[in-house]
Tab-separated table of C-alpha atoms and ligand atoms in Angstrom:
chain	number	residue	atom	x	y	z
Y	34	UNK	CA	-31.475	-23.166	38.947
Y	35	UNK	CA	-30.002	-22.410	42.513
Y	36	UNK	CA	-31.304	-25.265	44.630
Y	37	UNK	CA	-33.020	-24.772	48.186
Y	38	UNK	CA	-30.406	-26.847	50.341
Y	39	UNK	CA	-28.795	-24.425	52.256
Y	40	UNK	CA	-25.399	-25.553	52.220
Y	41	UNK	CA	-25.342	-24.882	48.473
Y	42	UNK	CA	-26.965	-21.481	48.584
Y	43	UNK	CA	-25.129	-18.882	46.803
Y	44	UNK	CA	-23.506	-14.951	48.985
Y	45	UNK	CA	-25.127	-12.209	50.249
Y	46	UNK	CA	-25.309	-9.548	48.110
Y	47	UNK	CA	-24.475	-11.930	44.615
Y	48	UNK	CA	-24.376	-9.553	41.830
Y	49	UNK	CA	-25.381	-10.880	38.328
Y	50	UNK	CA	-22.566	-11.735	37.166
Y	51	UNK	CA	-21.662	-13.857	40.721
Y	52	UNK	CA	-25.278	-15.969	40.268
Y	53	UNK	CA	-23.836	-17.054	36.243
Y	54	UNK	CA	-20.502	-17.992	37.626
Y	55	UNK	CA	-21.926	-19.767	40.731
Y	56	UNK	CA	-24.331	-21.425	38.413
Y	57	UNK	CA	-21.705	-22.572	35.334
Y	58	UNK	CA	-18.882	-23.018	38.027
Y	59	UNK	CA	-21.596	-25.592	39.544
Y	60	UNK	CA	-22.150	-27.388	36.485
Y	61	UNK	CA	-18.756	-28.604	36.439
Y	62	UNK	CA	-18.671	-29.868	40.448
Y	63	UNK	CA	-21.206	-32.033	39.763
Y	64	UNK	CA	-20.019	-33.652	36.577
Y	65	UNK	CA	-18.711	-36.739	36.256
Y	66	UNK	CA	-16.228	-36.755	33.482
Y	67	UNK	CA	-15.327	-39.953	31.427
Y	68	UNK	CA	-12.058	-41.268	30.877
Y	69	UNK	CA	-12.925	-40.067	27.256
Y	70	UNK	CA	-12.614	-36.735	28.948
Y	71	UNK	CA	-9.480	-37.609	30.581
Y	72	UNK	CA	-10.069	-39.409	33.197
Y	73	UNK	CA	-7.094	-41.766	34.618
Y	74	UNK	CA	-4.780	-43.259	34.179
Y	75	UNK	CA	-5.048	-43.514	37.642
Y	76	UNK	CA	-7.883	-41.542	39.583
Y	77	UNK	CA	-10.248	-41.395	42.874
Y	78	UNK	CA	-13.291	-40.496	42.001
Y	79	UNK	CA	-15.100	-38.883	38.834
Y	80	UNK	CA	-16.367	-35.398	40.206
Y	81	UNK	CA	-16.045	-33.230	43.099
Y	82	UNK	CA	-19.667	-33.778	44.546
Y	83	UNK	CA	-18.714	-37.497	44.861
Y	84	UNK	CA	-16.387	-36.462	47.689
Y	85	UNK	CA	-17.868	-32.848	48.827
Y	86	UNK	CA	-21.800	-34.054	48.296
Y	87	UNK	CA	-24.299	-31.535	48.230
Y	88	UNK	CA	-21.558	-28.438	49.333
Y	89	UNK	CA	-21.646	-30.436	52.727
Y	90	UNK	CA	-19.093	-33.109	54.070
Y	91	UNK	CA	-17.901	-36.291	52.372
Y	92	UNK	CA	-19.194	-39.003	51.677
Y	93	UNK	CA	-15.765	-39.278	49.353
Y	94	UNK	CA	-12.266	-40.100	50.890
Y	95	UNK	CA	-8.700	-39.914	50.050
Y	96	UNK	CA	-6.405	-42.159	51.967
Y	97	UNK	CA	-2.900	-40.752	52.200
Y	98	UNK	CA	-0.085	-43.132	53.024
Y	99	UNK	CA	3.193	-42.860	54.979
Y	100	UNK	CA	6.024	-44.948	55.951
Y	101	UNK	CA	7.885	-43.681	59.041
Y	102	UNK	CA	10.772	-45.127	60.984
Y	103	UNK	CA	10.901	-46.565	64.617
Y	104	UNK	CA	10.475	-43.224	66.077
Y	105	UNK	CA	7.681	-42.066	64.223
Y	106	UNK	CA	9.510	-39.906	61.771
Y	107	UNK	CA	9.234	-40.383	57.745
Y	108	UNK	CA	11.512	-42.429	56.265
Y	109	UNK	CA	12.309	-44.791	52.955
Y	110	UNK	CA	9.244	-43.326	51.355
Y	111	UNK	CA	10.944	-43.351	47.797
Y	112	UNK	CA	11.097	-46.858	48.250
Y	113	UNK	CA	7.949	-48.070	49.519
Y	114	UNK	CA	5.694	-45.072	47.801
Y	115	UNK	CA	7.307	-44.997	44.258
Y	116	UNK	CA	3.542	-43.415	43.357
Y	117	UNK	CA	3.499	-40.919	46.132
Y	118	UNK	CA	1.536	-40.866	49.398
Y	119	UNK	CA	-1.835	-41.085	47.859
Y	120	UNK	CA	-4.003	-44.141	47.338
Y	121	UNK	CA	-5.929	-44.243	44.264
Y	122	UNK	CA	-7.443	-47.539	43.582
Y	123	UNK	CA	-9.476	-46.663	39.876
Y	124	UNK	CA	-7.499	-47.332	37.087
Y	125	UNK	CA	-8.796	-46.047	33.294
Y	126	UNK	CA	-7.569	-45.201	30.166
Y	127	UNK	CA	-5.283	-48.663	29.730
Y	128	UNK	CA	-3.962	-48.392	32.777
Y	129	UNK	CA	-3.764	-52.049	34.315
Y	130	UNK	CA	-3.516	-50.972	38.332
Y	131	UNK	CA	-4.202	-48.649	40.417
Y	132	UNK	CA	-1.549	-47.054	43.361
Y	133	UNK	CA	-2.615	-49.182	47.094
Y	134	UNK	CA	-0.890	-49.325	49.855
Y	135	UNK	CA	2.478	-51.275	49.822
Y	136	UNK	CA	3.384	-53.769	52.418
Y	137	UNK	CA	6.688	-52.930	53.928
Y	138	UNK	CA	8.014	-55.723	55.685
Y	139	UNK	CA	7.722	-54.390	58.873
Y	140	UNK	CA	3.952	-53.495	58.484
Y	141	UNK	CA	3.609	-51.092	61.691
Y	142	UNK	CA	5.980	-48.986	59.664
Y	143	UNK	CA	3.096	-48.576	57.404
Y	144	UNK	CA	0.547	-45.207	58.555
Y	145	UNK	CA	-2.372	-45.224	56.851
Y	146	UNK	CA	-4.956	-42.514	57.672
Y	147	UNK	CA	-7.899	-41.241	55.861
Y	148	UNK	CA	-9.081	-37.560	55.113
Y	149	UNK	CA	-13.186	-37.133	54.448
Y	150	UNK	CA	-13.662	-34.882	51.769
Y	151	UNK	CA	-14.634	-31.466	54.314
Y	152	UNK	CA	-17.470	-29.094	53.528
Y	153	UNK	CA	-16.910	-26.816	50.886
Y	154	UNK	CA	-19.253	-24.104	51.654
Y	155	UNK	CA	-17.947	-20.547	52.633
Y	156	UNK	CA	-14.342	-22.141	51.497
Y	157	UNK	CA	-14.379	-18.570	49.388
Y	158	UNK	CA	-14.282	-16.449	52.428
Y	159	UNK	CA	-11.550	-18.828	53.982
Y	160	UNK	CA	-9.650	-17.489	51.213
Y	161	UNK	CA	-10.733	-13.788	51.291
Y	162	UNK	CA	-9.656	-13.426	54.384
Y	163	UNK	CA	-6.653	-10.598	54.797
Y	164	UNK	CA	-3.334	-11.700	55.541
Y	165	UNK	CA	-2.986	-9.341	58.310
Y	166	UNK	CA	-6.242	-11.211	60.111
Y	167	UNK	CA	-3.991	-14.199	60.217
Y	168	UNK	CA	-0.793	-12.688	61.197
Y	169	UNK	CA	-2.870	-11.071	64.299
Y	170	UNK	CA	-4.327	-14.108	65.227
Y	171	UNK	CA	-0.382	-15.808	65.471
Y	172	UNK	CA	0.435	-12.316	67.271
Y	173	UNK	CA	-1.990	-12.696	69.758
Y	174	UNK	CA	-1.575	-16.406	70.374
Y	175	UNK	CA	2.339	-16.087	71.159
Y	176	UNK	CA	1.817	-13.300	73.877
Y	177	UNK	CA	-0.533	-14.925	75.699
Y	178	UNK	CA	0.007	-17.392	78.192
Y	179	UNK	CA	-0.552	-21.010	78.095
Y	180	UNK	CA	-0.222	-23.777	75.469
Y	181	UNK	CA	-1.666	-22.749	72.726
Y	182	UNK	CA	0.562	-21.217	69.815
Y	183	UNK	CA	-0.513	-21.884	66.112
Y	184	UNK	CA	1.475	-20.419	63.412
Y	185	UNK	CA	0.964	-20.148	59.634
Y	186	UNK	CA	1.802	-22.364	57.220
Y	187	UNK	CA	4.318	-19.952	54.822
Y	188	UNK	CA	4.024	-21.413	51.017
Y	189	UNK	CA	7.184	-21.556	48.618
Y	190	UNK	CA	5.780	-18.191	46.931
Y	191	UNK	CA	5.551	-16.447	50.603
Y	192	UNK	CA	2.059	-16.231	50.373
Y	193	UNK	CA	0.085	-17.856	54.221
Y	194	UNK	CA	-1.759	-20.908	53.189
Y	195	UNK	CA	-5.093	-21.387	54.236
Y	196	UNK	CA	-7.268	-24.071	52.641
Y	197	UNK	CA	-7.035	-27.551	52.953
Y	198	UNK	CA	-7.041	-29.612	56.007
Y	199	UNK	CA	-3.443	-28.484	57.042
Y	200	UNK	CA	-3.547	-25.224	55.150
Y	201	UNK	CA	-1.437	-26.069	51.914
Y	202	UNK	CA	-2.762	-23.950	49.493
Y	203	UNK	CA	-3.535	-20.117	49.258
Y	204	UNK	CA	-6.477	-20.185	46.216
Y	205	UNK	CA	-9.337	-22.248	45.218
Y	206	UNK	CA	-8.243	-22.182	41.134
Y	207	UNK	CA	-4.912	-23.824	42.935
Y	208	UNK	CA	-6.823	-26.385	44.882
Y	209	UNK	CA	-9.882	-27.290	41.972
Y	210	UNK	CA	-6.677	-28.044	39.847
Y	211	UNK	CA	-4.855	-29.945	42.310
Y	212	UNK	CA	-8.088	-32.030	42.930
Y	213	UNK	CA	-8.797	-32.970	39.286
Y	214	UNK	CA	-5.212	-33.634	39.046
Y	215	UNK	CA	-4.707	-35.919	41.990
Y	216	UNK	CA	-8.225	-37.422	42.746
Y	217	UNK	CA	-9.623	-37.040	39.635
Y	218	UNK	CA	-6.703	-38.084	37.213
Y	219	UNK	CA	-7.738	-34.241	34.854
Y	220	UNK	CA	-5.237	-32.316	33.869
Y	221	UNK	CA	-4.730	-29.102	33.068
Y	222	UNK	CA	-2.872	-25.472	32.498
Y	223	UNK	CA	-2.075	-25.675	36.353
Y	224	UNK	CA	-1.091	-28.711	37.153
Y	225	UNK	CA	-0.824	-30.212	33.610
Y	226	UNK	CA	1.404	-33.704	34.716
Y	227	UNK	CA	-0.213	-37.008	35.145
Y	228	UNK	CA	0.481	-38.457	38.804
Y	229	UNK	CA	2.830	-41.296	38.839
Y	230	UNK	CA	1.001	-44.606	38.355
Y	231	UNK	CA	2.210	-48.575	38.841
Y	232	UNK	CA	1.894	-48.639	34.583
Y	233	UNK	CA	4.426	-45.987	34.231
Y	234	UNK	CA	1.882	-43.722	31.829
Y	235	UNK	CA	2.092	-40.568	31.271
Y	236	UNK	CA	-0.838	-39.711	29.180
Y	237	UNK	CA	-4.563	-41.724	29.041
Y	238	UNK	CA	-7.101	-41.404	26.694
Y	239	UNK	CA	-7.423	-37.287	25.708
Y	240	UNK	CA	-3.931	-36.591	24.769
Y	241	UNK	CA	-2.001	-33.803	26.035
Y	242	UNK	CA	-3.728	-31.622	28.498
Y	243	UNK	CA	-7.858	-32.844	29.817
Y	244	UNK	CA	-9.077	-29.365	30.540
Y	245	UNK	CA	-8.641	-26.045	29.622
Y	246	UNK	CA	-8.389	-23.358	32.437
Y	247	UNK	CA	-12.051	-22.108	32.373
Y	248	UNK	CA	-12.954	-25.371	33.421
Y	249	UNK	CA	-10.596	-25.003	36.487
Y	250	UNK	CA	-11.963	-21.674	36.928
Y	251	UNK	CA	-15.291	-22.255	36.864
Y	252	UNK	CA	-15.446	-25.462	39.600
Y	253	UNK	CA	-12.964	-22.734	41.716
Y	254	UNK	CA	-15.894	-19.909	41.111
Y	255	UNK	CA	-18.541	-22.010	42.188
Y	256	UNK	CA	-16.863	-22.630	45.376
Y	257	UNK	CA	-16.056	-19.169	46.182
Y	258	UNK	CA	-18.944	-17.739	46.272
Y	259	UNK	CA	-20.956	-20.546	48.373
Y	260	UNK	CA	-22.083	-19.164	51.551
Y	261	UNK	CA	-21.755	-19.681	55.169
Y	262	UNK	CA	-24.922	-21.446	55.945
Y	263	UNK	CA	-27.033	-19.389	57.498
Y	264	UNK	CA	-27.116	-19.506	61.294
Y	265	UNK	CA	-30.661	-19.655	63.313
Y	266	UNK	CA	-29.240	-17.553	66.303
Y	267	UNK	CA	-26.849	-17.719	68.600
Y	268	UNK	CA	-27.672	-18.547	72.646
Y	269	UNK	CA	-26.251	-17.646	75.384
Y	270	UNK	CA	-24.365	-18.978	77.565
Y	271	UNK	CA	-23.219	-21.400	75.157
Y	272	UNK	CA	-21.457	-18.609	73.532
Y	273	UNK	CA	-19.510	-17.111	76.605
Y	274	UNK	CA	-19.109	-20.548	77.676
Y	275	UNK	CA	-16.847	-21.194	73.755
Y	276	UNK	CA	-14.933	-18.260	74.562
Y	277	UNK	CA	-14.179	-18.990	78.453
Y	278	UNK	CA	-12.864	-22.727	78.294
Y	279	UNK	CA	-10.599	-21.259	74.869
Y	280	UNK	CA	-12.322	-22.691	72.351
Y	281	UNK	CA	-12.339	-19.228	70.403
Y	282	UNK	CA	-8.578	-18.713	70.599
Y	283	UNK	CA	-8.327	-21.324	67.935
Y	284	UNK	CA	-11.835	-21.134	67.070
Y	285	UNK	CA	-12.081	-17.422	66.184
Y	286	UNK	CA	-15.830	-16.072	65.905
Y	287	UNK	CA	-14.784	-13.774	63.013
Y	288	UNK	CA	-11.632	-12.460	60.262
Y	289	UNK	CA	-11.478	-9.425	58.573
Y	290	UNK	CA	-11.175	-10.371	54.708
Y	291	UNK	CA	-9.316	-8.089	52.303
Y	292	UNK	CA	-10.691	-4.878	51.171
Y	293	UNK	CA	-9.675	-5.931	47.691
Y	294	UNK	CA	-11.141	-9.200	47.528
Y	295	UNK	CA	-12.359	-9.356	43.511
Y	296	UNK	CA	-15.688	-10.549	44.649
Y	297	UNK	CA	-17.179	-6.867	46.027
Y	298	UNK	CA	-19.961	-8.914	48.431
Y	299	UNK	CA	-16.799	-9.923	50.624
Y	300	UNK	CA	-14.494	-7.583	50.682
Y	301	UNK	CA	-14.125	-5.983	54.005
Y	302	UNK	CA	-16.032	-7.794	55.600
Y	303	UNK	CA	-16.034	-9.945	58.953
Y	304	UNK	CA	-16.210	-14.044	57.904
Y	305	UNK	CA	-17.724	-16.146	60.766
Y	306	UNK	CA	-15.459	-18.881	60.174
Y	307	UNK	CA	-15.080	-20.099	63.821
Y	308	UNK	CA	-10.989	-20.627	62.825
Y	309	UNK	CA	-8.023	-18.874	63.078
Y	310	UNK	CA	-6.298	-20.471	59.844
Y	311	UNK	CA	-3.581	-21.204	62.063
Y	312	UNK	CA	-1.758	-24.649	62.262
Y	313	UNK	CA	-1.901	-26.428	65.357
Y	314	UNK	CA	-0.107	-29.086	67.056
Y	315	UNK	CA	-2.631	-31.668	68.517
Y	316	UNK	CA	-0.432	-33.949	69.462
Y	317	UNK	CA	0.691	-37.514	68.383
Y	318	UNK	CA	-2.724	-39.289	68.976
Y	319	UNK	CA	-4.242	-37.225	65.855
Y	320	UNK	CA	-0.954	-37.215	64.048
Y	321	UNK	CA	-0.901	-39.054	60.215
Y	322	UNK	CA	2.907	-38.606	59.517
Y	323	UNK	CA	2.595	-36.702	56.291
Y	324	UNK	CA	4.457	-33.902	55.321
Y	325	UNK	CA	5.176	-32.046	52.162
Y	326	UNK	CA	2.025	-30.182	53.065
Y	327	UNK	CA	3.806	-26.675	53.118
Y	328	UNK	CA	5.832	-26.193	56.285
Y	329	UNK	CA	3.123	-28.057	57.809
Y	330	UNK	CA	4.886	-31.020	59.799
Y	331	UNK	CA	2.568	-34.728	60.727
Y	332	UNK	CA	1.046	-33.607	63.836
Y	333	UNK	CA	-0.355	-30.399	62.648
Y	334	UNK	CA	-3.872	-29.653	61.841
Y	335	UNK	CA	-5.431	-26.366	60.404
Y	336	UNK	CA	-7.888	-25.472	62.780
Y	337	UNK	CA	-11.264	-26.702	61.424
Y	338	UNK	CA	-13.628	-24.116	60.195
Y	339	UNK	CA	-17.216	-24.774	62.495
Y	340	UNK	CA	-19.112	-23.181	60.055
Y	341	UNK	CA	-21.801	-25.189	59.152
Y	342	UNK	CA	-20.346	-28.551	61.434
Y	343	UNK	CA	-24.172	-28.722	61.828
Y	344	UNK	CA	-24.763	-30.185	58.440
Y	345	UNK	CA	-21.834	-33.261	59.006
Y	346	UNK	CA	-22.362	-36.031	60.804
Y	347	UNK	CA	-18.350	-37.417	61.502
Y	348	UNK	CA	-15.643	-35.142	62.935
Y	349	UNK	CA	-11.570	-34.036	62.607
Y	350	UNK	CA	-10.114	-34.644	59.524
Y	351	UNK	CA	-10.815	-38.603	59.315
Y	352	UNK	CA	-14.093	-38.613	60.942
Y	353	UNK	CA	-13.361	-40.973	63.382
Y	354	UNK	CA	-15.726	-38.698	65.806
Y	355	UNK	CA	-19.609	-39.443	66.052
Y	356	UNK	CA	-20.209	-36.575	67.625
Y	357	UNK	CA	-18.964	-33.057	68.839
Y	358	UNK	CA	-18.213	-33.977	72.390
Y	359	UNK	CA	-16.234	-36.934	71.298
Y	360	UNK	CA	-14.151	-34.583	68.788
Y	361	UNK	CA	-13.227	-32.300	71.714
Y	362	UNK	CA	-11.963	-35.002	73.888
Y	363	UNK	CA	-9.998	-36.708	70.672
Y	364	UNK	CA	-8.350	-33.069	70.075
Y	365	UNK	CA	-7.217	-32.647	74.066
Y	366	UNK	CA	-4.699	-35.865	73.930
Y	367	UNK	CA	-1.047	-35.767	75.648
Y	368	UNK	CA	1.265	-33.040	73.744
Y	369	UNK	CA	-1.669	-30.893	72.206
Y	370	UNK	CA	-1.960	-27.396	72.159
Y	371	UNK	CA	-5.438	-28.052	73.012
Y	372	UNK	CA	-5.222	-30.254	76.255
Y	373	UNK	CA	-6.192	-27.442	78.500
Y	374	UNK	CA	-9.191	-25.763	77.035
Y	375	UNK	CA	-10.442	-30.097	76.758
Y	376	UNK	CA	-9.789	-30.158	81.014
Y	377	UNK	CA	-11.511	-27.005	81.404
Y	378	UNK	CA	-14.408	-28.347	78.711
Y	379	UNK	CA	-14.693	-31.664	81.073
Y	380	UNK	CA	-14.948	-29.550	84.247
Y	381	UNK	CA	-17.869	-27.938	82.916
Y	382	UNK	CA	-21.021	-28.892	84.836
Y	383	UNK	CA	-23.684	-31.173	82.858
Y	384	UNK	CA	-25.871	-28.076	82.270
Y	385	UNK	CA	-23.043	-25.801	80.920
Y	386	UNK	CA	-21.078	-28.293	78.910
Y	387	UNK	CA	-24.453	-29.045	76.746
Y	388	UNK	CA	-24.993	-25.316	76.342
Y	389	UNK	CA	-21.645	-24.985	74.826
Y	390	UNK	CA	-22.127	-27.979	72.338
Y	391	UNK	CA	-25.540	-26.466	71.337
Y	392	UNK	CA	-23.750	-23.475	70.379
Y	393	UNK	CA	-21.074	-25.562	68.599
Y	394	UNK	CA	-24.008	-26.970	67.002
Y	395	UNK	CA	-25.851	-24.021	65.353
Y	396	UNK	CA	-22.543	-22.289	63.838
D	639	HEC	C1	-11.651	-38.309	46.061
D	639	HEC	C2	-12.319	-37.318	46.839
D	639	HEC	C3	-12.243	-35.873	46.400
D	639	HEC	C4	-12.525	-35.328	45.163
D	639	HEC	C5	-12.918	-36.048	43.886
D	639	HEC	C6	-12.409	-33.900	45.321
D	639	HEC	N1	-12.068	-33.590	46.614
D	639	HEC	FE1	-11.840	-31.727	47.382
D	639	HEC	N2	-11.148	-32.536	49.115
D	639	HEC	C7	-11.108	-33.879	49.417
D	639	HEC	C8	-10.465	-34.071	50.697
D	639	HEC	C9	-10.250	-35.411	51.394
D	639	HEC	C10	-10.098	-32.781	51.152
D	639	HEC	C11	-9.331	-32.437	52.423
D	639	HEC	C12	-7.990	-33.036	52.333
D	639	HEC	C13	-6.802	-32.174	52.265
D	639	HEC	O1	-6.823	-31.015	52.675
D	639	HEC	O2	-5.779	-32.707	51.803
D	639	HEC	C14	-10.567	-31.837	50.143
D	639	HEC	C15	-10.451	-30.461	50.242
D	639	HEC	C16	-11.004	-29.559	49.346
D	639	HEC	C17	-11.026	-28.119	49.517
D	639	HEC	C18	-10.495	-27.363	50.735
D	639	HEC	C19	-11.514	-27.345	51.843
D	639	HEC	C20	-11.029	-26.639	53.075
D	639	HEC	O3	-11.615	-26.868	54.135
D	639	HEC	O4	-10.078	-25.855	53.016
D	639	HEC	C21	-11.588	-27.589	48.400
D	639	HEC	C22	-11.840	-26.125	48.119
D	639	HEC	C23	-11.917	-28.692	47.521
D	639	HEC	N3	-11.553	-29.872	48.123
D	639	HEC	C24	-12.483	-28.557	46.262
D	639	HEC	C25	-12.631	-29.593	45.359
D	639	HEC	C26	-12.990	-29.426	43.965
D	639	HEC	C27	-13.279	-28.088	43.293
D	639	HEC	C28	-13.023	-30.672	43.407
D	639	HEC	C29	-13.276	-31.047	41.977
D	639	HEC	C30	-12.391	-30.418	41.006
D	639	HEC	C31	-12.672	-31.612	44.459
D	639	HEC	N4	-12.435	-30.934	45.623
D	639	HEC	C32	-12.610	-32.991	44.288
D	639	HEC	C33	-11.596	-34.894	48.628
D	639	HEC	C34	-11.948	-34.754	47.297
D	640	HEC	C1	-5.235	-25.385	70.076
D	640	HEC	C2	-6.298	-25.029	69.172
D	640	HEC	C3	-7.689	-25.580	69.435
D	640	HEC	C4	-8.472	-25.442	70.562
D	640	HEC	C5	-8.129	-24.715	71.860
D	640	HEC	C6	-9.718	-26.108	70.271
D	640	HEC	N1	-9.691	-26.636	69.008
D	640	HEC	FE1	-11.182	-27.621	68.085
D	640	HEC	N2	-9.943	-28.099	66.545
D	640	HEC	C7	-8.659	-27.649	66.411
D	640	HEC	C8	-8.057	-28.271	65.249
D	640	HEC	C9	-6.636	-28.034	64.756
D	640	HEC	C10	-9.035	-29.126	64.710
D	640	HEC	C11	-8.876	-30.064	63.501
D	640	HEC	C12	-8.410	-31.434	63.980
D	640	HEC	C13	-8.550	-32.539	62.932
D	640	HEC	O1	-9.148	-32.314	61.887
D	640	HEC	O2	-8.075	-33.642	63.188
D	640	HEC	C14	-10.220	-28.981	65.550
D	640	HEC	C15	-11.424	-29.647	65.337
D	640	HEC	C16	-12.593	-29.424	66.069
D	640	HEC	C17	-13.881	-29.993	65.771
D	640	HEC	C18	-14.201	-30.908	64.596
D	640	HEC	C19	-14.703	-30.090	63.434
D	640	HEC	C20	-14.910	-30.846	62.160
D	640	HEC	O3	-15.436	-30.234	61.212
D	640	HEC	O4	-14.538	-32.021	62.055
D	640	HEC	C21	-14.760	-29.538	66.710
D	640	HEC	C22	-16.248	-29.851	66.800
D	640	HEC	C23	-14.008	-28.698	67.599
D	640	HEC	N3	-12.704	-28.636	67.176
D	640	HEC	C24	-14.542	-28.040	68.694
D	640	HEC	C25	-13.784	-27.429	69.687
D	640	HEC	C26	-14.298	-26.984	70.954
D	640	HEC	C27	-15.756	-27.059	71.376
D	640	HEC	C28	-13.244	-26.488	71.657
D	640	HEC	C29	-13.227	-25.999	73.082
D	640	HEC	C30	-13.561	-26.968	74.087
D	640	HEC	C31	-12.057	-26.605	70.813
D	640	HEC	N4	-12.425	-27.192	69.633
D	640	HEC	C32	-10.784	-26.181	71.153
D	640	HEC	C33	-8.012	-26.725	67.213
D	640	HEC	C34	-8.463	-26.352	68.474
């Protein structure tokens, strides 16, 4: 059964064979597996809707850790975060502890930040989109004047990464298999390792490998082919407004995806993503201090995807915004690319600057 919430409605144009996979591949998101499964040793949570409920944001979390030196850089992490810079506090599978956050002696050395799990919907075309879109939008950005200059983030394998909340990863079968690796404690094919844990295990209770690839698969199926909510219309002059204070030069409306995407519905087509992929340096107010995200260094943010921000209720990547106006003044702090497009968003008159968040608020 497809349900009738539209943030977990399925493309446009679904063939037959889309509506199966989109219903199996949904099967698995919501599942909560058992540590008879796999689950553990260490883990976060038990499915992917207990972090991406309903296709919409949250109300999961991850809290990634850092340790950084007196000037803000990283530093001594293979001695305070043995276990990596990932929190996971549920332990299974005769494990004894789960991975927290140490305490360094000098406890300001200690970042902790938090990530809500984002919306997963339209995450598919995110990933259609053609490389060339991307490249244009860096193109564009580095000619023109002013502050704002994103650039990709290049993966080990050359290909531009594009999902995740600094762009690490190129595919949804590599991110479903990261997940049930990392927050999930599942392996499989892809990422077939157990993550480091205080107990030193290296299996739990399903021996060898959790899941076979078709499971990764189909959770990475489901997700590509969830649409971009659909919108109610579009006013003016809340949409000139977006484009005139340069909210759409890291916001773009639209990206051409590939002509050879595999699903046919969206190849070639233009995605309404409201993001131009691109990293972004936002300065040190929003800044977490972890790297190893691809070239991706601690100030750097993908820019968020406002499809659908009507359905969440926090903002930026740790929801420490209540609302859209406060997440626009959070993202125009000293030393960010955004600072100006913020001034010129502030200098709006009353009437104007509400027109523009009403737009923000149907996408
Ligand atoms: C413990 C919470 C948690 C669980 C469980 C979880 N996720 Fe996530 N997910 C997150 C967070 C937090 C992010 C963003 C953080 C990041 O990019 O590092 C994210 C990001 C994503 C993204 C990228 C979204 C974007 O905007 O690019 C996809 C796709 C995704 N998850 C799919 C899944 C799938 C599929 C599963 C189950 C196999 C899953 N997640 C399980 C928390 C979770
Ligand atoms: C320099 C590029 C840039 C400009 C210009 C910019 N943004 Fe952003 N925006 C970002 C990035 C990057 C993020 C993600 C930050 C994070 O997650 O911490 C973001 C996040 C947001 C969010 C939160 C979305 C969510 O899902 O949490 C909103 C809302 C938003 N921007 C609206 C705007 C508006 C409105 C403007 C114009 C006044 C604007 N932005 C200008 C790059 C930009």
């Amino acid at each position: 059964m497809i349900s009738d919430d539209p943030s977990d409605a399925p493309i446009a144009g679904a063939t037959a064979d889309d509506l199966r996979v989109f219903a199996e591949g949904g099967l698995v998101f919501d599942r909560v597996f058992r540590p008879s499964q796999g689950v553990g040793p260490v883990f976060i949570q038990a499915s992917c809707r207990a972090c991406h409920g309903a296709g919409g944001r949250g109300p999961g979390s991850v809290t990634r850790l850092a340790i950084v030196d007196r000037a803000g850089e990283p530093a001594d992490a293979a001695r305070w975060l043995p276990y990596g810079s990932t929190a996971r506090r549920r332990f299974a599978a005769g494990a004894t502890r789960g991975v927290t956050a140490p305490v360094p002696a000098e406890p300001d050395r200690l970042l902790r930040s938090m990530r809500v799990g984002p919306a997963v919907f339209g995450r598919g075309w995110i990933e259609a989109v053609a490389d060339e879109s991307i490249l244009a939008q860096e193109r564009l950005q580095a000619s023109a004047a002013g502050q704002v200059s994103g650039r990709v983030n290049r993966l080990a394998d050359g290909r531009i990464g594009r999902l995740g909340v600094r762009a690490r990863l190129a595919d949804l079968e590599s991110f479903a298999a990261e997940a049930f690796q990392g927050d999930m404690g599942l392996t499989s094919p892809r990422a077939p390792a157990e993550v480091p844990n205080p107990d030193g295990l290296t299996d739990d209770l399903r021996p060898g490998v959790d899941l076979r690839d078709d499971v990764v698969r189909a959770a990475a199926g489901y997700v590509r082919r969830l649409a971009i909510p659909a919108r109610a219309g579009l006013a003016e002059p809340g949409r000139r407004l977006f484009a005139d204070v340069g909210c759409a030069d890291c916001h773009a409306p639209s990206l051409r995806t590939r002509a050879d995407y595999p699903v046919a519905a969206m190849a070639a087509q233009d995605a309404a993503l409201y993001s131009d992929l691109l990293l972004h340096d936002l300065g040190p107010s929003l800044a977490d201090g972890i790297t190893g995200e691809g070239v991706a260094t601690g100030r750097e943010w993908r820019t968020a995807p406002l499809l659908g921000v009507r359905f969440s209720r926090s903002f930026l990547h740790d929801g420490r915004a209540g609302s859209i106006e406060e997440a626009v003044r959070l993202h125009g702090g000293d030393g960010s690319e955004a600072a100006a497009s913020v001034r010129r968003f502030d200098a709006l008159s009353a009437g104007d600057r509400a027109a523009l968040v009403d737009f923000v608020r149907r996408l």
